[in-house]
Amino acid sequence: MVVKQKILRNVCLTAHPKGCREYVENEIDFVEKSMKGSDERYPKLDTKPMNVLILGCSTGYGLSSRIVTGIGMKAKTLGVCFERTPSSKPATPGWYNTKVFEEEAEKRGIYAKTINGDAFSDEVKKEVCETIKRDLGKVDLVIYSLASPVRTDPKTGITYKSVLKPIGNSFTELSVNSKTGILEKATFTAATEEQAKATVKVMGGEDWKLWMETLLENDVVSDGFKSVAYSYIGPKITYPIYREGTIGKAKEDLESSVEEINALISKKGGEAYISVNKALVTRASAVIPVVPLYTAILYKVMEDKGIHENCIEQMYRLYSSKLPSKSTDEKGRIRLDDWEMREDVQKEVEDIWKTLKEGEELVQGDLEMFRTDYSHLHGFGYKNIDYSKDVDLERP
Ligand code: NAD
């Protein structure tokens, strides 16, 4: 079948099997080159034997975490994701990425298994514990990288939907039409209290804590194990829609659950961390209003300064330096957004933002890079791939 890129309301509906292979291989390449140790920003990773559980392992930050630990650190990885399998239509990108990752791990003699199911459910938690017991014994690191629009509470059966809205007042800000590049004003109505609570239910800390309880009860974590969950803060411009909006409330909840989780896992000598990551184009973030405009400008500024990173560089820095050195801010959070939030970077972003005018084309941001990155996430936009050729939907 010939697979074409189909975009509807800024969301890409198709994925190209060969392009997804390219995406994963490029990330693996970065890790293997960095392991030669020639770039001091990305020093060699520790390769002492380790078992890693990655929740949300198939795209974005979770996939890069898996590649860094599974290929770079040679860890045995068990991943959990929720991806559509191929039918008469292509699968979702994460399904192809996972297949490629498993193949590449196998070629290198490294264990990699994946459970494709709802990580919020009791059934998947049980299956994970059984798989760990059977194949790995215990895990030393648990990475929590889920990004989902819905969650069914396993205790009550109620399904909650997350929304991306401001809290209190509606919010109007410039946004960019990623198709035309034209700046448009976008207004977002305030969330109801119920919507805000539902978003916390989906993206807050409750499920992370449930995972920790389940793993402890089943005795499948090693002494001194670590767990890391990912968060985002960002600049003041995006506060109303992000940090002070519904998703920000969920992130606050996630961040504040660390204390409770640490109290829980300290009996096993366990340690939980929040890593505040950089704003990047991922399938989850591309749909957050205003964020694509901010990201396009940020990319340009960081590129010009030679400090732009993608998911793989971020995760490499996390597992090679930030986590081992336990370097945190005053609230105990690892700050991988350190370069994004640098004063000079934010000052330049703000200066550009002040010049933006509704109806004009965005010229001072790298929208092309944003578009290319978004296409790559779905396996499109690679110059070395002939997109007019038939591909096997089952075999990336
Ligand atoms: P993503 O959409 O690329 O990845 C989400 C992952 O979660 C996928 O592997 C998907 O299969 C999995 N998933 C979703 N629902 C699931 C379910 N019910 N059961 C099992 N797996 C499920 O997202 P991302 O942007 O990499 O986000 C990962 C984390 O990083 C999130 O917590 C996000 O808030 C955080 N983060 C993202 C950014 C950013 O700019 N993208 C910045 C900082 C922090």
Coordinates of C-alpha atoms and ligand atoms in Angstrom, one line a residue:
M1 CA 0.0 0.0 0.0
V2 CA 1.2 3.5 -0.7
V3 CA 0.9 5.6 2.5
K4 CA 0.4 9.3 2.2
Q5 CA 0.5 11.8 5.0
K6 CA -3.0 12.9 5.9
I7 CA -3.4 15.9 8.2
L8 CA -6.8 16.9 9.6
R9 CA -7.0 20.0 11.9
N10 CA -3.3 19.9 12.6
V11 CA -3.4 16.2 13.6
C12 CA -1.6 13.7 11.4
L13 CA -3.8 10.6 10.9
T14 CA -1.3 8.3 9.1
A15 CA 2.1 6.9 9.8
H16 CA 4.7 5.6 7.4
P17 CA 6.3 2.3 8.4
K18 CA 9.7 3.0 6.7
G19 CA 9.8 6.5 8.0
C20 CA 9.2 5.4 11.5
R21 CA 12.1 3.0 11.1
E22 CA 14.2 6.0 10.0
Y23 CA 13.1 8.0 13.1
V24 CA 14.1 5.2 15.5
E25 CA 17.4 4.4 13.7
N26 CA 18.4 8.1 13.8
E27 CA 17.8 8.2 17.6
I28 CA 19.8 5.0 18.0
D29 CA 22.6 6.5 15.8
F30 CA 22.8 9.5 18.1
V31 CA 23.1 7.3 21.2
E32 CA 25.7 5.0 19.7
K33 CA 27.8 7.9 18.4
S34 CA 27.6 9.7 21.8
M35 CA 28.8 6.5 23.5
K36 CA 32.1 7.2 21.8
G37 CA 32.4 10.1 24.3
S38 CA 33.5 12.8 22.0
D39 CA 30.9 15.4 23.0
E40 CA 31.3 16.5 26.6
R41 CA 27.6 17.5 26.8
Y42 CA 26.7 13.9 26.2
P43 CA 29.2 11.8 28.1
K44 CA 29.3 8.0 28.0
L45 CA 26.4 6.2 29.7
D46 CA 26.8 3.7 32.5
T47 CA 26.3 0.2 31.2
K48 CA 26.1 -1.8 34.4
P49 CA 23.3 -4.4 34.1
M50 CA 19.9 -2.9 34.7
N51 CA 16.2 -3.7 34.1
V52 CA 14.0 -0.8 33.1
L53 CA 10.2 -0.5 32.9
I54 CA 9.0 2.3 30.6
L55 CA 5.4 3.4 30.8
G56 CA 4.6 5.2 27.6
C57 CA 7.5 3.7 25.7
S58 CA 6.6 4.1 22.0
T59 CA 6.8 7.8 21.1
G60 CA 8.3 11.1 22.3
Y61 CA 10.1 11.2 25.6
G62 CA 9.3 7.6 26.5
L63 CA 10.7 6.2 23.3
S64 CA 13.9 8.2 23.6
S65 CA 14.2 7.0 27.3
R66 CA 13.9 3.5 26.0
I67 CA 16.5 4.0 23.3
V68 CA 19.0 5.7 25.8
T69 CA 18.6 3.0 28.4
G70 CA 18.0 0.0 26.1
I71 CA 20.6 0.7 23.5
G72 CA 23.0 3.1 25.2
M73 CA 23.0 1.5 28.7
K74 CA 22.3 -2.0 27.3
A75 CA 19.5 -2.3 29.8
K76 CA 16.8 -5.0 29.5
T77 CA 13.6 -2.9 28.8
L78 CA 10.0 -3.8 29.3
G79 CA 7.7 -1.2 27.7
V80 CA 4.1 -0.3 27.9
C81 CA 2.2 1.7 25.3
F82 CA -1.2 2.0 23.8
E83 CA -1.0 1.9 20.0
R84 CA -3.3 1.0 17.1
T85 CA -2.1 -2.1 15.3
P86 CA -2.1 -2.1 11.4
S87 CA -5.3 -3.2 9.6
S88 CA -6.4 -1.9 6.2
K89 CA -5.0 1.3 7.6
P90 CA -1.5 1.9 8.9
A91 CA -0.8 1.5 12.6
T92 CA 0.0 4.5 14.8
P93 CA 3.7 5.6 14.7
G94 CA 4.3 4.1 18.2
W95 CA 3.5 0.6 16.9
Y96 CA 6.1 0.8 14.2
N97 CA 8.6 2.5 16.4
T98 CA 8.2 -0.3 18.9
K99 CA 8.7 -3.0 16.3
V100 CA 11.8 -1.4 15.1
F101 CA 13.2 -0.9 18.6
E102 CA 12.6 -4.5 19.5
E103 CA 14.3 -5.7 16.3
E104 CA 17.3 -3.4 16.9
A105 CA 17.6 -4.5 20.5
E106 CA 17.4 -8.2 19.4
K107 CA 20.2 -7.6 16.8
R108 CA 22.4 -6.4 19.7
G109 CA 21.4 -9.3 22.0
I110 CA 19.4 -7.0 24.4
Y111 CA 16.1 -8.1 25.9
A112 CA 13.1 -5.9 24.9
K113 CA 9.5 -6.8 25.4
T114 CA 6.4 -4.6 25.0
I115 CA 2.9 -4.8 26.3
N116 CA 0.4 -2.9 24.1
G117 CA -2.5 -2.1 26.4
D118 CA -4.0 0.5 28.8
A119 CA -1.4 1.3 31.4
F120 CA -4.2 2.8 33.6
S121 CA -5.9 -0.6 33.9
D122 CA -5.4 -3.2 36.6
E123 CA -5.0 -5.9 33.9
V124 CA -2.0 -4.3 32.4
K125 CA -0.4 -3.6 35.8
K126 CA -0.9 -7.3 36.6
E127 CA 0.6 -8.4 33.2
V128 CA 3.6 -6.2 33.8
C129 CA 4.3 -7.6 37.2
E130 CA 4.0 -11.2 35.9
T131 CA 6.3 -10.4 33.0
I132 CA 8.9 -8.8 35.3
K133 CA 8.7 -11.9 37.7
R134 CA 9.1 -14.3 34.8
D135 CA 11.7 -12.5 32.6
L136 CA 13.6 -10.0 34.7
G137 CA 13.1 -10.7 38.4
K138 CA 13.0 -7.1 39.4
V139 CA 13.3 -3.7 37.8
D140 CA 15.8 -1.0 38.8
L141 CA 14.3 2.0 37.0
V142 CA 10.6 2.9 36.3
I143 CA 10.1 5.7 33.8
Y144 CA 6.6 7.3 33.8
S145 CA 6.1 9.0 30.4
L146 CA 2.4 8.6 29.7
A147 CA 0.5 11.3 27.8
S148 CA -3.1 10.5 27.3
P149 CA -6.4 12.3 26.7
V150 CA -8.5 9.8 28.7
R151 CA -8.2 7.6 31.8
T152 CA -10.6 5.1 33.2
D153 CA -10.3 4.9 37.0
P154 CA -9.8 1.2 37.6
K155 CA -11.5 1.5 41.0
T156 CA -14.8 3.1 39.9
G157 CA -14.9 2.4 36.2
I158 CA -15.5 6.1 35.5
T159 CA -13.7 7.5 32.4
Y160 CA -12.2 11.0 32.7
K161 CA -11.2 13.2 29.8
S162 CA -8.4 15.8 30.0
V163 CA -8.8 19.2 28.4
L164 CA -6.3 21.9 27.5
K165 CA -8.0 25.0 28.9
P166 CA -7.2 28.0 31.1
I167 CA -8.6 28.2 34.6
G168 CA -10.7 31.1 35.9
N169 CA -10.8 33.4 32.8
S170 CA -10.8 32.8 29.1
F171 CA -7.5 33.5 27.4
T172 CA -6.6 35.1 24.1
E173 CA -3.2 34.9 22.6
L174 CA -1.5 34.7 19.3
S175 CA -1.1 31.3 17.8
V176 CA 0.3 30.2 14.5
N177 CA -1.5 28.3 11.8
S178 CA 1.0 25.6 11.2
K179 CA -0.2 25.0 7.7
T180 CA -0.1 28.6 6.4
G181 CA 2.4 30.1 8.9
I182 CA 0.0 33.0 9.5
L183 CA -0.3 34.4 13.0
E184 CA -3.9 34.2 14.3
K185 CA -5.5 35.2 17.6
A186 CA -6.9 32.2 19.4
T187 CA -9.3 32.4 22.3
F188 CA -9.7 29.6 24.8
T189 CA -12.7 29.5 27.1
A190 CA -12.1 28.7 30.8
A191 CA -12.5 25.1 32.0
T192 CA -15.3 24.2 34.3
E193 CA -14.3 22.9 37.7
E194 CA -15.2 19.4 36.6
Q195 CA -13.0 19.6 33.5
A196 CA -10.1 20.8 35.7
K197 CA -10.6 17.9 38.1
A198 CA -10.9 15.4 35.3
T199 CA -7.6 16.6 33.8
V200 CA -5.9 16.0 37.1
K201 CA -7.4 12.5 37.2
V202 CA -5.9 11.7 33.8
M203 CA -2.5 13.4 33.9
G204 CA -1.9 13.9 37.6
G205 CA 0.0 11.7 40.0
E206 CA -2.7 9.2 41.0
D207 CA -1.7 6.6 38.4
W208 CA 2.0 6.9 39.0
K209 CA 1.4 6.2 42.7
L210 CA -0.8 3.2 41.8
W211 CA 2.0 1.9 39.7
M212 CA 4.4 2.2 42.6
E213 CA 2.0 0.5 45.0
T214 CA 1.4 -2.3 42.6
L215 CA 5.1 -2.9 41.9
L216 CA 5.9 -2.9 45.6
E217 CA 3.1 -5.2 46.5
N218 CA 4.3 -7.7 43.9
D219 CA 7.9 -7.3 45.0
V220 CA 9.2 -6.6 41.5
V221 CA 11.4 -3.6 42.2
S222 CA 15.0 -3.9 43.4
D223 CA 16.4 -2.3 46.5
G224 CA 17.3 1.3 45.8
F225 CA 15.3 1.4 42.6
K226 CA 14.5 4.8 41.0
S227 CA 11.4 6.2 39.3
V228 CA 11.2 9.3 37.1
A229 CA 8.1 11.1 35.8
Y230 CA 8.2 13.9 33.3
S231 CA 6.8 17.4 33.7
Y232 CA 6.8 20.8 32.0
I233 CA 6.8 24.4 33.2
G234 CA 7.6 26.7 30.3
P235 CA 7.7 30.5 30.0
K236 CA 5.2 33.0 31.3
I237 CA 3.7 33.5 27.8
T238 CA 2.2 30.0 27.9
Y239 CA 1.3 30.0 31.6
P240 CA -2.5 30.7 31.2
I241 CA -2.9 27.8 28.8
Y242 CA -0.2 25.5 30.3
R243 CA 1.2 25.9 33.8
E244 CA -1.8 27.8 35.2
G245 CA -4.3 25.9 33.1
T246 CA -5.8 22.5 33.5
I247 CA -2.7 20.6 32.4
G248 CA -0.6 22.7 34.7
K249 CA -2.8 21.7 37.6
A250 CA -2.3 18.1 36.6
K251 CA 1.5 18.6 36.5
E252 CA 1.4 20.3 39.9
D253 CA -0.5 17.2 41.2
L254 CA 2.1 14.9 39.6
E255 CA 5.0 16.9 41.1
S256 CA 3.5 17.0 44.5
S257 CA 2.9 13.3 44.5
V258 CA 6.6 12.8 44.6
E259 CA 6.7 13.3 48.4
E260 CA 4.0 10.7 49.0
I261 CA 5.7 8.3 46.5
N262 CA 9.0 8.7 48.2
A263 CA 7.5 8.0 51.6
L264 CA 6.0 4.8 50.1
I265 CA 9.1 3.5 48.3
S266 CA 11.7 4.6 50.8
K267 CA 11.2 1.2 52.6
K268 CA 12.9 -0.3 49.5
G269 CA 15.4 2.5 49.4
G270 CA 13.6 3.7 46.4
E271 CA 13.8 7.3 45.1
A272 CA 11.3 9.1 42.9
Y273 CA 12.1 12.2 40.7
I274 CA 10.4 14.6 38.5
S275 CA 12.3 15.7 35.5
V276 CA 11.1 19.0 34.0
N277 CA 11.8 18.6 30.3
K278 CA 12.1 21.0 27.4
A279 CA 9.2 22.0 25.1
L280 CA 9.4 19.8 22.1
V281 CA 7.2 18.7 19.2
T282 CA 5.7 15.4 20.1
R283 CA 2.3 13.9 19.3
A284 CA 1.0 15.1 22.6
S285 CA 2.4 18.7 22.6
A286 CA 1.6 19.6 19.0
V287 CA -2.0 19.9 19.9
I288 CA -1.5 22.3 22.8
P289 CA -2.7 25.8 21.7
V290 CA 0.0 28.6 21.5
V291 CA 2.7 26.0 22.2
P292 CA 3.5 25.4 18.5
L293 CA 4.2 29.2 18.1
Y294 CA 6.3 29.3 21.2
T295 CA 8.1 26.1 20.1
A296 CA 8.9 27.5 16.6
I297 CA 10.4 30.6 18.1
L298 CA 12.3 28.7 20.8
Y299 CA 13.7 26.3 18.2
K300 CA 15.1 29.2 16.2
V301 CA 16.7 30.9 19.2
M302 CA 18.2 27.7 20.6
E303 CA 19.4 26.6 17.2
D304 CA 21.2 29.9 16.7
K305 CA 22.9 29.4 20.0
G306 CA 23.8 25.8 19.2
I307 CA 21.8 24.4 22.2
H308 CA 18.7 23.0 20.5
E309 CA 17.9 19.5 21.6
N310 CA 15.3 16.9 20.7
C311 CA 13.8 14.2 22.8
I312 CA 16.8 11.9 22.3
E313 CA 19.4 14.5 23.4
Q314 CA 17.3 15.5 26.4
M315 CA 16.9 11.9 27.5
Y316 CA 20.6 11.2 26.9
R317 CA 21.5 14.2 29.2
L318 CA 19.0 12.9 31.8
Y319 CA 20.4 9.4 32.1
S320 CA 24.1 10.2 31.5
S321 CA 24.4 13.3 33.9
K322 CA 21.3 14.7 35.6
L323 CA 19.9 11.6 37.2
P324 CA 23.2 10.0 38.3
S325 CA 24.4 13.3 39.8
K326 CA 20.9 13.9 41.4
S327 CA 21.2 17.5 40.5
T328 CA 17.8 19.2 41.3
D329 CA 16.3 22.6 41.9
E330 CA 15.1 23.9 45.3
K331 CA 11.9 21.9 44.9
G332 CA 13.8 18.6 44.2
R333 CA 13.1 18.6 40.5
I334 CA 15.6 17.7 37.8
R335 CA 15.7 20.6 35.3
L336 CA 16.3 19.4 31.8
D337 CA 14.6 22.6 30.7
D338 CA 17.8 24.4 32.0
W339 CA 18.9 25.6 28.5
E340 CA 15.3 26.5 27.4
M341 CA 14.8 28.6 30.5
R342 CA 18.2 30.4 30.3
E343 CA 17.7 34.1 30.8
D344 CA 19.3 35.0 27.4
V345 CA 17.1 32.4 25.6
Q346 CA 13.9 33.6 27.2
K347 CA 14.8 37.2 26.7
E348 CA 15.2 36.6 22.9
V349 CA 12.0 34.7 22.7
E350 CA 10.1 37.5 24.5
D351 CA 11.7 40.1 22.2
I352 CA 10.6 38.2 19.1
W353 CA 7.1 37.7 20.7
K354 CA 6.7 41.5 21.1
T355 CA 7.1 42.0 17.4
L356 CA 4.4 39.4 16.3
K357 CA 1.3 40.8 14.7
E358 CA -2.0 39.1 13.9
G359 CA -2.4 38.4 10.2
E360 CA 1.3 38.5 9.4
E361 CA 3.4 35.5 8.6
L362 CA 5.7 34.1 11.2
V363 CA 9.2 34.9 10.0
Q364 CA 11.3 35.0 13.2
G365 CA 10.6 31.4 14.2
D366 CA 11.6 28.2 12.7
L367 CA 8.2 26.9 11.6
E368 CA 9.8 24.7 9.0
M369 CA 11.7 22.9 11.6
F370 CA 8.5 22.5 13.7
R371 CA 6.7 21.1 10.6
T372 CA 9.6 18.8 9.7
D373 CA 9.8 17.4 13.2
Y374 CA 6.1 16.9 13.3
S375 CA 6.2 15.0 10.0
H376 CA 9.2 12.9 11.2
L377 CA 7.2 11.8 14.2
H378 CA 4.8 10.1 11.8
G379 CA 7.6 8.8 9.5
F380 CA 7.1 11.5 6.8
G381 CA 9.4 14.1 5.4
Y382 CA 12.5 12.0 5.0
K383 CA 14.4 12.8 1.8
N384 CA 15.8 9.3 1.5
I385 CA 12.4 7.6 1.4
D386 CA 10.4 7.2 -1.8
Y387 CA 6.8 7.9 -0.6
S388 CA 5.3 6.8 -3.9
K389 CA 6.4 3.2 -3.3
D390 CA 4.2 0.4 -1.8
V391 CA 5.0 -0.5 1.8
D392 CA 4.1 -3.5 3.9
L393 CA 1.9 -2.1 6.7
E394 CA 2.9 -5.0 9.0
R395 CA 6.7 -4.6 8.5
P396 CA 8.4 -1.3 9.1
Ligands
NAD1 P1 3.8 11.2 23.4 O1 2.4 11.4 23.0 O2 4.8 11.2 22.4 O3 3.9 9.7 24.2 C1 2.9 9.2 25.0 C2 3.1 7.8 25.3 O4 2.1 7.3 26.2 C3 3.0 6.8 24.1 O5 4.0 5.8 24.2 C4 1.6 6.3 24.2 O6 1.5 5.0 23.6 C5 1.5 6.1 25.7 N1 0.2 6.0 26.2 C6 -0.8 6.9 26.1 N2 -1.9 6.5 26.7 C7 -1.6 5.3 27.2 C8 -2.3 4.3 28.0 N3 -3.6 4.5 28.3 N4 -1.7 3.2 28.3 C9 -0.4 2.9 27.9 N5 0.3 3.8 27.2 C10 -0.3 5.0 26.9 O7 4.0 12.2 24.6 P2 5.3 13.0 25.2 O8 5.2 14.4 24.7 O9 6.5 12.2 25.0 O10 4.9 13.1 26.7 C11 5.5 12.2 27.7 C12 5.5 12.9 29.0 O11 6.5 14.0 28.9 C13 4.2 13.6 29.4 O12 4.1 13.5 30.8 C14 4.4 15.0 29.0 O13 3.6 15.9 29.8 C15 5.9 15.2 29.3 N6 6.6 16.4 28.7 C16 6.4 16.6 27.4 C17 7.0 17.8 26.8 C18 6.8 18.1 25.4 O14 7.1 19.2 25.0 N7 6.4 17.2 24.5 C19 7.8 18.6 27.6 C20 7.9 18.3 29.0 C21 7.3 17.2 29.5

